[in-house]
PDB file of C-alpha atoms in Angstrom:
ATOM      1  CA  MET A   1       0.000   0.000   0.000  1.00 59.00           C
ATOM      2  CA  LYS A   2       1.232   3.469  -0.848  1.00 76.00           C
ATOM      3  CA  LEU A   3       1.346   5.938   2.025  1.00 80.00           C
ATOM      4  CA  PHE A   4       0.701   8.984  -0.170  1.00 86.00           C
ATOM      5  CA  PRO A   5      -1.630   9.288  -3.150  1.00 89.00           C
ATOM      6  CA  ARG A   6       0.184   8.476  -6.377  1.00 93.00           C
ATOM      7  CA  GLN A   7      -0.924   7.509  -9.850  1.00 94.00           C
ATOM      8  CA  SER A   8       0.772   6.229 -12.990  1.00 94.00           C
ATOM      9  CA  SER A   9      -0.379   6.088 -16.578  1.00 94.00           C
ATOM     10  CA  VAL A  10       0.925   5.183 -20.007  1.00 94.00           C
ATOM     11  CA  PHE A  11       0.304   7.301 -23.090  1.00 92.00           C
ATOM     12  CA  VAL A  12       0.947   5.777 -26.529  1.00 91.00           C
ATOM     13  CA  SER A  13       1.504   8.218 -29.376  1.00 89.00           C
ATOM     14  CA  GLY A  14       2.133   7.961 -33.077  1.00 89.00           C
ATOM     15  CA  TYR A  15       4.437  10.987 -32.907  1.00 90.00           C
ATOM     16  CA  THR A  16       8.219  10.712 -32.648  1.00 89.00           C
ATOM     17  CA  ILE A  17      10.163  11.705 -29.557  1.00 89.00           C
ATOM     18  CA  ASP A  18      11.251  14.960 -31.214  1.00 89.00           C
ATOM     19  CA  GLU A  19       7.655  15.870 -32.103  1.00 90.00           C
ATOM     20  CA  ILE A  20       6.494  15.135 -28.549  1.00 89.00           C
ATOM     21  CA  ALA A  21       9.385  17.177 -27.142  1.00 88.00           C
ATOM     22  CA  HIS A  22       8.466  20.085 -29.446  1.00 89.00           C
ATOM     23  CA  LYS A  23       4.813  19.941 -28.330  1.00 89.00           C
ATOM     24  CA  LEU A  24       5.863  19.883 -24.692  1.00 88.00           C
ATOM     25  CA  GLU A  25       8.296  22.787 -25.159  1.00 88.00           C
ATOM     26  CA  ALA A  26       5.467  24.841 -26.629  1.00 86.00           C
ATOM     27  CA  ALA A  27       3.255  24.105 -23.600  1.00 87.00           C
ATOM     28  CA  ILE A  28       5.808  24.405 -20.779  1.00 85.00           C
ATOM     29  CA  LYS A  29       6.902  27.688 -19.331  1.00 79.00           C
ATOM     30  CA  PRO A  30      10.402  27.312 -17.915  1.00 69.00           C
ATOM     31  CA  ALA A  31      10.331  27.310 -14.110  1.00 60.00           C
ATOM     32  CA  LYS A  32      13.192  29.822 -13.885  1.00 55.00           C
ATOM     33  CA  VAL A  33      11.300  32.657 -15.607  1.00 48.00           C
ATOM     34  CA  LYS A  34      10.255  35.258 -13.045  1.00 52.00           C
ATOM     35  CA  GLU A  35       6.928  36.986 -13.563  1.00 53.00           C
ATOM     36  CA  ASP A  36       6.848  40.484 -12.153  1.00 51.00           C
ATOM     37  CA  ALA A  37       6.114  44.047 -13.201  1.00 45.00           C
ATOM     38  CA  PHE A  38       9.329  44.209 -15.224  1.00 47.00           C
ATOM     39  CA  SER A  39       8.433  41.337 -17.563  1.00 48.00           C
ATOM     40  CA  GLU A  40       6.147  41.709 -20.537  1.00 45.00           C
ATOM     41  CA  HIS A  41       3.649  39.178 -19.147  1.00 48.00           C
ATOM     42  CA  TRP A  42       2.075  41.549 -16.652  1.00 41.00           C
ATOM     43  CA  LEU A  43       0.406  43.336 -19.565  1.00 39.00           C
ATOM     44  CA  LEU A  44      -1.450  40.210 -20.659  1.00 43.00           C
ATOM     45  CA  PRO A  45      -4.601  38.954 -18.966  1.00 44.00           C
ATOM     46  CA  ALA A  46      -3.907  35.954 -16.744  1.00 48.00           C
ATOM     47  CA  ARG A  47      -6.299  33.767 -18.758  1.00 44.00           C
ATOM     48  CA  SER A  48      -4.423  34.148 -22.045  1.00 46.00           C
ATOM     49  CA  LEU A  49      -1.113  33.582 -20.274  1.00 46.00           C
ATOM     50  CA  GLU A  50      -2.399  30.281 -18.880  1.00 44.00           C
ATOM     51  CA  GLN A  51      -3.603  29.226 -22.313  1.00 51.00           C
ATOM     52  CA  ASP A  52      -0.158  29.911 -23.794  1.00 72.00           C
ATOM     53  CA  TYR A  53       1.631  27.933 -21.084  1.00 80.00           C
ATOM     54  CA  PRO A  54      -0.594  25.386 -19.356  1.00 88.00           C
ATOM     55  CA  PHE A  55       2.417  23.793 -17.616  1.00 88.00           C
ATOM     56  CA  ARG A  56       5.530  24.884 -15.771  1.00 88.00           C
ATOM     57  CA  GLY A  57       8.695  22.822 -15.498  1.00 87.00           C
ATOM     58  CA  ALA A  58      11.529  21.425 -17.570  1.00 87.00           C
ATOM     59  CA  ILE A  59      12.270  18.848 -20.259  1.00 87.00           C
ATOM     60  CA  GLN A  60      15.352  16.680 -19.810  1.00 83.00           C
ATOM     61  CA  GLU A  61      17.094  14.237 -22.157  1.00 79.00           C
ATOM     62  CA  ALA A  62      14.363  11.603 -22.445  1.00 76.00           C
ATOM     63  CA  GLY A  63      11.786  12.855 -20.003  1.00 87.00           C
ATOM     64  CA  PHE A  64      10.178  15.808 -18.300  1.00 91.00           C
ATOM     65  CA  ARG A  65       9.125  17.080 -14.867  1.00 91.00           C
ATOM     66  CA  ILE A  66       6.219  19.508 -14.947  1.00 90.00           C
ATOM     67  CA  SER A  67       3.211  20.727 -13.008  1.00 90.00           C
ATOM     68  CA  ARG A  68       0.109  22.563 -14.107  1.00 90.00           C
ATOM     69  CA  LYS A  69       0.535  26.323 -14.077  1.00 85.00           C
ATOM     70  CA  VAL A  70      -1.878  27.863 -11.591  1.00 84.00           C
ATOM     71  CA  THR A  71      -2.415  31.414 -10.411  1.00 81.00           C
ATOM     72  CA  TYR A  72      -3.528  30.416  -6.908  1.00 83.00           C
ATOM     73  CA  PRO A  73      -2.220  27.899  -4.359  1.00 83.00           C
ATOM     74  CA  GLU A  74      -3.351  24.310  -4.889  1.00 87.00           C
ATOM     75  CA  SER A  75      -1.872  21.968  -2.304  1.00 87.00           C
ATOM     76  CA  PHE A  76      -2.948  18.749  -3.991  1.00 91.00           C
ATOM     77  CA  MET A  77      -1.731  19.636  -7.488  1.00 91.00           C
ATOM     78  CA  PRO A  78       0.402  16.728  -8.745  1.00 93.00           C
ATOM     79  CA  VAL A  79       3.932  16.899 -10.032  1.00 92.00           C
ATOM     80  CA  ILE A  80       4.110  15.074 -13.363  1.00 94.00           C
ATOM     81  CA  ASP A  81       7.238  13.031 -14.065  1.00 93.00           C
ATOM     82  CA  GLY A  82       7.364  11.639 -17.566  1.00 93.00           C
ATOM     83  CA  LYS A  83       9.719   9.328 -19.406  1.00 94.00           C
ATOM     84  CA  ILE A  84       9.611   9.060 -23.202  1.00 92.00           C
ATOM     85  CA  GLU A  85      10.674   5.903 -25.026  1.00 93.00           C
ATOM     86  CA  SER A  86      10.806   5.404 -28.759  1.00 90.00           C
ATOM     87  CA  THR A  87       8.945   2.610 -30.551  1.00 90.00           C
ATOM     88  CA  SER A  88       8.826   1.504 -34.173  1.00 90.00           C
ATOM     89  CA  LYS A  89       5.631   3.472 -34.820  1.00 90.00           C
ATOM     90  CA  GLY A  90       6.008   6.468 -32.486  1.00 89.00           C
ATOM     91  CA  CYS A  91       6.698   6.621 -28.776  1.00 92.00           C
ATOM     92  CA  ILE A  92       5.400   5.665 -25.347  1.00 93.00           C
ATOM     93  CA  LEU A  93       5.178   8.072 -22.421  1.00 93.00           C
ATOM     94  CA  PHE A  94       5.348   6.649 -18.901  1.00 96.00           C
ATOM     95  CA  ILE A  95       3.814   9.245 -16.593  1.00 96.00           C
ATOM     96  CA  ASP A  96       3.826   9.369 -12.772  1.00 96.00           C
ATOM     97  CA  TYR A  97       1.666  11.801 -10.806  1.00 96.00           C
ATOM     98  CA  THR A  98       2.867  12.503  -7.248  1.00 94.00           C
ATOM     99  CA  LEU A  99       2.064  14.992  -4.507  1.00 92.00           C
ATOM    100  CA  LEU A 100       4.286  17.988  -3.918  1.00 89.00           C
ATOM    101  CA  LYS A 101       6.981  17.412  -1.275  1.00 89.00           C
ATOM    102  CA  GLY A 102       5.591  20.154   0.950  1.00 89.00           C
ATOM    103  CA  THR A 103       2.109  18.657   0.823  1.00 90.00           C
ATOM    104  CA  ARG A 104       3.485  15.227   1.717  1.00 91.00           C
ATOM    105  CA  PHE A 105       5.365  16.727   4.669  1.00 93.00           C
ATOM    106  CA  PHE A 106       2.391  18.644   6.095  1.00 91.00           C
ATOM    107  CA  MET A 107       0.056  15.733   5.470  1.00 90.00           C
ATOM    108  CA  SER A 108       2.428  13.438   7.391  1.00 90.00           C
ATOM    109  CA  VAL A 109       2.733  15.867  10.297  1.00 92.00           C
ATOM    110  CA  ALA A 110      -1.037  16.343  10.572  1.00 89.00           C
ATOM    111  CA  LEU A 111      -1.850  12.641  10.377  1.00 87.00           C
ATOM    112  CA  VAL A 112       0.914  11.599  12.813  1.00 89.00           C
ATOM    113  CA  PHE A 113      -0.086  14.363  15.243  1.00 92.00           C
ATOM    114  CA  SER A 114      -3.706  13.174  15.191  1.00 90.00           C
ATOM    115  CA  LEU A 115      -2.620   9.596  15.778  1.00 89.00           C
ATOM    116  CA  ILE A 116      -0.266  10.503  18.664  1.00 92.00           C
ATOM    117  CA  LEU A 117      -2.941  12.666  20.255  1.00 91.00           C
ATOM    118  CA  GLY A 118      -5.389   9.777  20.063  1.00 91.00           C
ATOM    119  CA  LEU A 119      -2.877   7.397  21.650  1.00 92.00           C
ATOM    120  CA  LEU A 120      -2.138   9.872  24.445  1.00 93.00           C
ATOM    121  CA  LEU A 121      -5.828  10.284  25.140  1.00 90.00           C
ATOM    122  CA  LEU A 122      -6.285   6.520  25.107  1.00 90.00           C
ATOM    123  CA  PHE A 123      -3.538   5.862  27.639  1.00 91.00           C
ATOM    124  CA  ALA A 124      -3.857   9.033  29.778  1.00 91.00           C
ATOM    125  CA  GLU A 125      -7.646   9.327  29.891  1.00 87.00           C
ATOM    126  CA  HIS A 126      -8.420   5.638  29.274  1.00 89.00           C
ATOM    127  CA  ASN A 127     -11.079   6.734  26.826  1.00 88.00           C
ATOM    128  CA  LEU A 128     -11.463   4.526  23.782  1.00 91.00           C
ATOM    129  CA  TRP A 129     -13.885   6.981  22.097  1.00 91.00           C
ATOM    130  CA  TYR A 130     -11.240   9.731  21.914  1.00 89.00           C
ATOM    131  CA  PHE A 131      -8.834   7.292  20.305  1.00 91.00           C
ATOM    132  CA  LEU A 132     -11.450   6.159  17.794  1.00 92.00           C
ATOM    133  CA  ALA A 133     -12.317   9.801  17.024  1.00 92.00           C
ATOM    134  CA  SER A 134      -8.626  10.442  16.409  1.00 90.00           C
ATOM    135  CA  LEU A 135      -8.456   7.486  14.030  1.00 90.00           C
ATOM    136  CA  GLY A 136     -11.574   8.835  12.326  1.00 93.00           C
ATOM    137  CA  PHE A 137      -9.858  12.192  11.775  1.00 90.00           C
ATOM    138  CA  VAL A 138      -6.785  10.432  10.370  1.00 89.00           C
ATOM    139  CA  GLY A 139      -9.007   8.496   7.952  1.00 90.00           C
ATOM    140  CA  LEU A 140     -11.014  11.577   7.032  1.00 92.00           C
ATOM    141  CA  GLY A 141      -7.860  13.609   6.397  1.00 89.00           C
ATOM    142  CA  TYR A 142      -6.406  10.897   4.210  1.00 90.00           C
ATOM    143  CA  ALA A 143      -9.683  10.503   2.295  1.00 93.00           C
ATOM    144  CA  VAL A 144      -9.904  14.254   1.630  1.00 92.00           C
ATOM    145  CA  ALA A 145      -6.287  14.302   0.418  1.00 91.00           C
ATOM    146  CA  TRP A 146      -6.805  11.267  -1.807  1.00 93.00           C
ATOM    147  CA  LEU A 147     -10.024  12.602  -3.372  1.00 95.00           C
ATOM    148  CA  ASN A 148      -8.550  16.061  -4.024  1.00 94.00           C
ATOM    149  CA  PHE A 149      -5.426  14.517  -5.531  1.00 95.00           C
ATOM    150  CA  GLN A 150      -7.479  12.280  -7.857  1.00 95.00           C
ATOM    151  CA  GLN A 151      -9.512  15.283  -8.998  1.00 95.00           C
ATOM    152  CA  LYS A 152      -6.352  17.295  -9.783  1.00 95.00           C
ATOM    153  CA  VAL A 153      -4.761  14.315 -11.559  1.00 96.00           C
ATOM    154  CA  LYS A 154      -7.785  14.065 -13.865  1.00 96.00           C
ATOM    155  CA  ILE A 155      -7.475  17.758 -14.741  1.00 94.00           C
ATOM    156  CA  CYS A 156      -3.736  17.429 -15.421  1.00 94.00           C
ATOM    157  CA  LYS A 157      -4.124  14.208 -17.393  1.00 95.00           C
ATOM    158  CA  ASP A 158      -6.786  15.717 -19.657  1.00 94.00           C
ATOM    159  CA  LEU A 159      -4.701  18.844 -20.209  1.00 93.00           C
ATOM    160  CA  LEU A 160      -1.555  16.822 -20.965  1.00 92.00           C
ATOM    161  CA  GLU A 161      -3.407  14.610 -23.437  1.00 92.00           C
ATOM    162  CA  GLU A 162      -4.817  17.714 -25.129  1.00 92.00           C
ATOM    163  CA  VAL A 163      -1.296  19.150 -25.507  1.00 90.00           C
ATOM    164  CA  LEU A 164       0.151  15.883 -26.826  1.00 88.00           C
ATOM    165  CA  GLU A 165      -2.652  15.306 -29.343  1.00 86.00           C
ATOM    166  CA  LYS A 166      -2.663  18.873 -30.668  1.00 80.00           C
ATOM    167  CA  GLU A 167      -1.653  19.155 -34.295  1.00 72.00           C
ATOM    168  CA  ALA A 168       1.627  20.996 -34.754  1.00 60.00           C
TER     169      ALA A 168
END
């Protein structure tokens, strides 16, 4: 069993690795670019900027590491790690969706704190109901994280497929 929500998928394409890399380059805004009042992007509406660059990240030799570009904080937004392999009739993309490191850290702290608090209440107060309530909060927190992550993965997967299927 995986401790944190994670999902993998495979995308088969008739395009070559170079064509896929070109499509991804057109859709990925480099992570190092700083957006502020001194760049030309502040003149454009945020909506058109998002449409130009739906993702942020980098492309490496035979893979990529990206995340969806958002204008507001989204804790459960997945990081997309992709590996591209060539085939005789195109290429295969192996894609992993994982939680951000910060989200994994805070999720761990919150869930462990709830569990420790429940154990302390069980042994100090000898109250089984407090312990069960604590376990309920751990389960509820994990369920909320898992459901939000799955929702964000669906959004990212659809957007990535749209970018990869777009005609050049």
